[in-house]
């Protein structure tokens, strides 16, 4: 699997990420991952970042996740 696919699978299969709409993009540099989309709260946002950071091949994570008010 590519780094993008690994991150996507980790987030999609994590029970604490239920209901989140997270899109994963990689680059421009190798090992860089950007998370975009909507999560239900700050805890879920942090969880998505930690899941991405813990993925083999990921060196940097940028979060653009939104939390509804």
GROMACS .gro file of C-alpha atoms in nm:
model
   69
    1UNK     CA    1   0.000   0.000   0.000
    2UNK     CA    2   0.107   0.358  -0.056
    3UNK     CA    3   0.157   0.593   0.240
    4UNK     CA    4  -0.168   0.765   0.148
    5UNK     CA    5  -0.357   0.434   0.149
    6UNK     CA    6  -0.199   0.325   0.479
    7UNK     CA    7  -0.307   0.647   0.652
    8UNK     CA    8  -0.656   0.629   0.498
    9UNK     CA    9  -0.702   0.268   0.617
   10UNK     CA   10  -0.578   0.346   0.969
   11UNK     CA   11  -0.825   0.633   1.005
   12UNK     CA   12  -1.117   0.449   0.841
   13UNK     CA   13  -1.079   0.141   1.061
   14UNK     CA   14  -1.029   0.319   1.394
   15UNK     CA   15  -1.349   0.297   1.600
   16UNK     CA   16  -1.287   0.637   1.760
   17UNK     CA   17  -1.293   0.797   1.414
   18UNK     CA   18  -1.654   0.694   1.344
   19UNK     CA   19  -1.849   0.970   1.173
   20UNK     CA   20  -1.540   1.161   1.060
   21UNK     CA   21  -1.496   1.267   0.698
   22UNK     CA   22  -1.118   1.277   0.656
   23UNK     CA   23  -0.944   1.306   0.321
   24UNK     CA   24  -0.575   1.222   0.295
   25UNK     CA   25  -0.329   1.378   0.049
   26UNK     CA   26   0.046   1.329   0.025
   27UNK     CA   27   0.331   1.557  -0.080
   28UNK     CA   28   0.473   1.765  -0.212
   29UNK     CA   29   0.775   1.607  -0.040
   30UNK     CA   30   0.806   1.237   0.038
   31UNK     CA   31   0.664   1.152   0.380
   32UNK     CA   32   0.438   1.458   0.401
   33UNK     CA   33   0.068   1.399   0.464
   34UNK     CA   34  -0.216   1.653   0.469
   35UNK     CA   35  -0.547   1.578   0.641
   36UNK     CA   36  -0.859   1.765   0.530
   37UNK     CA   37  -1.225   1.727   0.611
   38UNK     CA   38  -1.462   1.743   0.906
   39UNK     CA   39  -1.438   1.569   1.242
   40UNK     CA   40  -1.686   1.576   1.529
   41UNK     CA   41  -1.457   1.727   1.795
   42UNK     CA   42  -1.100   1.824   1.887
   43UNK     CA   43  -1.032   1.479   2.031
   44UNK     CA   44  -1.114   1.317   1.698
   45UNK     CA   45  -0.894   1.570   1.517
   46UNK     CA   46  -0.601   1.487   1.744
   47UNK     CA   47  -0.663   1.117   1.700
   48UNK     CA   48  -0.651   1.150   1.320
   49UNK     CA   49  -0.317   1.334   1.343
   50UNK     CA   50  -0.172   1.072   1.581
   51UNK     CA   51  -0.286   0.787   1.355
   52UNK     CA   52  -0.122   0.954   1.057
   53UNK     CA   53   0.199   1.029   1.250
   54UNK     CA   54   0.220   0.666   1.360
   55UNK     CA   55   0.204   0.535   1.004
   56UNK     CA   56   0.523   0.394   0.852
   57UNK     CA   57   0.662   0.633   0.592
   58UNK     CA   58   0.503   0.948   0.738
   59UNK     CA   59   0.747   1.217   0.849
   60UNK     CA   60   0.524   1.525   0.867
   61UNK     CA   61   0.148   1.573   0.913
   62UNK     CA   62  -0.042   1.893   0.836
   63UNK     CA   63  -0.397   1.907   0.967
   64UNK     CA   64  -0.664   2.116   0.799
   65UNK     CA   65  -0.944   1.932   0.978
   66UNK     CA   66  -1.251   2.134   1.071
   67UNK     CA   67  -1.458   2.093   1.386
   68UNK     CA   68  -1.821   2.211   1.358
   69UNK     CA   69  -1.929   2.468   1.614
   0.00000   0.00000   0.00000
